[in-house]
Tab-separated table of C-alpha atoms in Angstrom:
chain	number	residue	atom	x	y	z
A	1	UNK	CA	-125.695	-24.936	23.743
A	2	UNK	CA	-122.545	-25.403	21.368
A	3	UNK	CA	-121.118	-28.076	20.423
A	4	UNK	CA	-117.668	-28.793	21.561
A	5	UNK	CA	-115.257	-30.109	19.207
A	6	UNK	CA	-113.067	-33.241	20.425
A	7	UNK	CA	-110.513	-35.301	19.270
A	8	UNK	CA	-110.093	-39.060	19.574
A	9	UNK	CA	-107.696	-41.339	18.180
A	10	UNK	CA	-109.828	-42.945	15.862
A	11	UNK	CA	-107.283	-44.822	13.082
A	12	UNK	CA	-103.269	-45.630	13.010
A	13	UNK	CA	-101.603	-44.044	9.841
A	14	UNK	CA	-98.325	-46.328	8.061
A	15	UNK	CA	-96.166	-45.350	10.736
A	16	UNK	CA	-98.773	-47.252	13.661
A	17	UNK	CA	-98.999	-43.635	14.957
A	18	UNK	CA	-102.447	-42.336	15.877
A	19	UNK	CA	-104.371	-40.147	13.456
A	20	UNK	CA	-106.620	-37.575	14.803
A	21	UNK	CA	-110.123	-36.591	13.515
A	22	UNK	CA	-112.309	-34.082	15.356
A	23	UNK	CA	-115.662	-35.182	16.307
A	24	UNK	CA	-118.422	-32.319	17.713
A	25	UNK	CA	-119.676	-33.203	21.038
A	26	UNK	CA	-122.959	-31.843	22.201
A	27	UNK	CA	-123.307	-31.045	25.676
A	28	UNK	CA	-127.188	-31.249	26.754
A	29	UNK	CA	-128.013	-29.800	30.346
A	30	UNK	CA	-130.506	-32.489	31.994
A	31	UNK	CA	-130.172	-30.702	35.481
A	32	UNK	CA	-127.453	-28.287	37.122
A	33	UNK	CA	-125.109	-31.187	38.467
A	34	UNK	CA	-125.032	-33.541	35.384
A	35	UNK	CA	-124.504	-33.271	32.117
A	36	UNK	CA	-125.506	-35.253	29.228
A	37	UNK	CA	-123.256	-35.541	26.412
A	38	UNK	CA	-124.113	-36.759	23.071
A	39	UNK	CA	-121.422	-37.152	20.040
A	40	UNK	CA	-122.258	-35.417	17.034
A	41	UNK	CA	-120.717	-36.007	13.893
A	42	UNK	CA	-122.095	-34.414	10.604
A	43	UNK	CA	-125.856	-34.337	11.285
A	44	UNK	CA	-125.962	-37.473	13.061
A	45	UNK	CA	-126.143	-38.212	16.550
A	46	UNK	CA	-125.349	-41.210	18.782
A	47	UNK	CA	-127.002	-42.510	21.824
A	48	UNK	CA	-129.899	-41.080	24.111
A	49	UNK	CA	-130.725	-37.709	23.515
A	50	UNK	CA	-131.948	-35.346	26.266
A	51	UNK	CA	-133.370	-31.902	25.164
A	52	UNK	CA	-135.139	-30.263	28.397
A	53	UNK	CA	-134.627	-26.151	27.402
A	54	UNK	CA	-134.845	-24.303	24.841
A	55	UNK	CA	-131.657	-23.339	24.653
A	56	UNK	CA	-131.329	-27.161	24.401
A	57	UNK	CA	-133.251	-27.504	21.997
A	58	UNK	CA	-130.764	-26.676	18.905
A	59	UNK	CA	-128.959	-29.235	19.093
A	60	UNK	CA	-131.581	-31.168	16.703
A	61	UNK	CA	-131.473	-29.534	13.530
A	62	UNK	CA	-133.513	-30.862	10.002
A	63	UNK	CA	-132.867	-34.072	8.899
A	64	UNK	CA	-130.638	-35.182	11.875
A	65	UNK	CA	-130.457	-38.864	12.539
A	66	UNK	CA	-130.535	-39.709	16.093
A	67	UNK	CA	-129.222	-42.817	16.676
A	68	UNK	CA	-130.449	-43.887	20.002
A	69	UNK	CA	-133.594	-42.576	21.897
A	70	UNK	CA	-134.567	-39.181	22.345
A	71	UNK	CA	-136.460	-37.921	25.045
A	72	UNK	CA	-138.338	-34.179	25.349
A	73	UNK	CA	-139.196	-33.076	28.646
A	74	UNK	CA	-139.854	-30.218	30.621
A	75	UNK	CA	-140.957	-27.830	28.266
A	76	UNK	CA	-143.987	-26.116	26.999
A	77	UNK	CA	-144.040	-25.798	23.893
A	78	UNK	CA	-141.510	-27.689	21.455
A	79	UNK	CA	-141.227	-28.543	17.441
A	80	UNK	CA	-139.565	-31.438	15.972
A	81	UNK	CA	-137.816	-30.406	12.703
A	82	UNK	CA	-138.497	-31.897	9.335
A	83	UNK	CA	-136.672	-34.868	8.264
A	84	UNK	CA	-135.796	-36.030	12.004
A	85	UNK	CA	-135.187	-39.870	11.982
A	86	UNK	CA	-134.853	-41.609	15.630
A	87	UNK	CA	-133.790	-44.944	15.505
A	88	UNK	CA	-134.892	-45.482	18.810
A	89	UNK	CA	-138.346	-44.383	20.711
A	90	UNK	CA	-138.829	-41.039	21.324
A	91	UNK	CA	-140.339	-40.033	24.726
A	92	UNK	CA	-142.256	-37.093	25.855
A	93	UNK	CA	-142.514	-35.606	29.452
A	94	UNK	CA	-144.236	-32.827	30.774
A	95	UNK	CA	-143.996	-30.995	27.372
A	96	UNK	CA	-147.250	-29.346	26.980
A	97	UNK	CA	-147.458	-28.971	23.167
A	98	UNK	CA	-145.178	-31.028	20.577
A	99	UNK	CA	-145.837	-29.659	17.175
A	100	UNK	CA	-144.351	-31.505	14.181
A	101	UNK	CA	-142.722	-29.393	11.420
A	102	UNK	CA	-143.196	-32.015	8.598
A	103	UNK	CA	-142.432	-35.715	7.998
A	104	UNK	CA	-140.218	-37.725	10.337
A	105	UNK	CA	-139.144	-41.237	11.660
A	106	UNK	CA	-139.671	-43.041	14.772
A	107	UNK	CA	-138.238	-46.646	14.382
A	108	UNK	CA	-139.546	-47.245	17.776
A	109	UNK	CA	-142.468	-46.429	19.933
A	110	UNK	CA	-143.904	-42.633	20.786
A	111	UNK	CA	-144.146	-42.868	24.997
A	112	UNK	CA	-146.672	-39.843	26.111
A	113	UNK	CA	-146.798	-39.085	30.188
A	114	UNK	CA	-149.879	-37.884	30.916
A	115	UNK	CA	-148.749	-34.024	31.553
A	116	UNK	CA	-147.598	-34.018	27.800
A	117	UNK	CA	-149.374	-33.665	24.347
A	118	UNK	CA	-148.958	-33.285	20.758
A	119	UNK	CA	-150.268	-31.743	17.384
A	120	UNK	CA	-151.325	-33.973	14.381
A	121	UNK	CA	-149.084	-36.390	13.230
A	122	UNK	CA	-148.515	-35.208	9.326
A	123	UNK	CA	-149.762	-37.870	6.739
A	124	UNK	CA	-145.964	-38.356	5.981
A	125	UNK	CA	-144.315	-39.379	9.089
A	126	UNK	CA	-143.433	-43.074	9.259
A	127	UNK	CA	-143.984	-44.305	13.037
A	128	UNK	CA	-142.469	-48.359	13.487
A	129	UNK	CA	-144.346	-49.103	16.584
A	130	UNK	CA	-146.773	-47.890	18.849
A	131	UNK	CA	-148.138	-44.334	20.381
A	132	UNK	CA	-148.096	-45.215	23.807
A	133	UNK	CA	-150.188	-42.866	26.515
């Protein structure tokens, strides 16, 4: 999946005309009538983040900052780069293996359905709430 770069009026200039800056939205498949679609800017994300492929699955890269939830699903095996930092919970369903590449955040709480699992948690990950099975 590649991001798509948009434009939105985001500021007036000294003439009260619009100034344009591009902003990269990701588009996440979630199932073959919808779409989910995530904006991107830099390496940070905003709202809830669906990754359910592979091919998917690029669209969180080290040290991206998701700000919102992000939920893994439908997927056998999957790992979370290094430096991720949710700000939300993160949520995993029906992925049979989560491995974790090195430290990360979870502000929130880790939600587990009971097809899902995951590797050891490194010593270095910082989780604010609760691992929830």
């Amino acid at each position: 999946v590649k991001p798509v770069t948009n434009v939105l009026p985001l500021k007036k200039d000294s003439k009260r005309e619009m100034v344009n800056e591009p902003i990269n939205v990701a588009r996440v498949q979630v199932n073959p009538v919808v779409e989910k679609q995530t904006a991107k800017v830099d390496n940070t994300m905003y709202g809830d983040v669906v990754i359910d492929s592979r091919g998917a699955s690029t669209v969180i890269e080290h040290n991206t900052l998701v700000q919102g939830n992000l939920y893994l699903q439908n997927m056998r095996k999957y790992t979370l780069p290094c430096g991720v930092v949710i700000d939300g919970n993160l949520f995993l369903r029906d992925v049979n293996k989560l491995q974790f590449c090195g430290e990360f955040t979870v502000k929130g709480n880790i939600f587990v359905s009971p097809r899902s699992s995951f590797g050891p948690i490194p010593g270095t990950a910082r989780v604010g709430g609760y691992v929830i099975l």
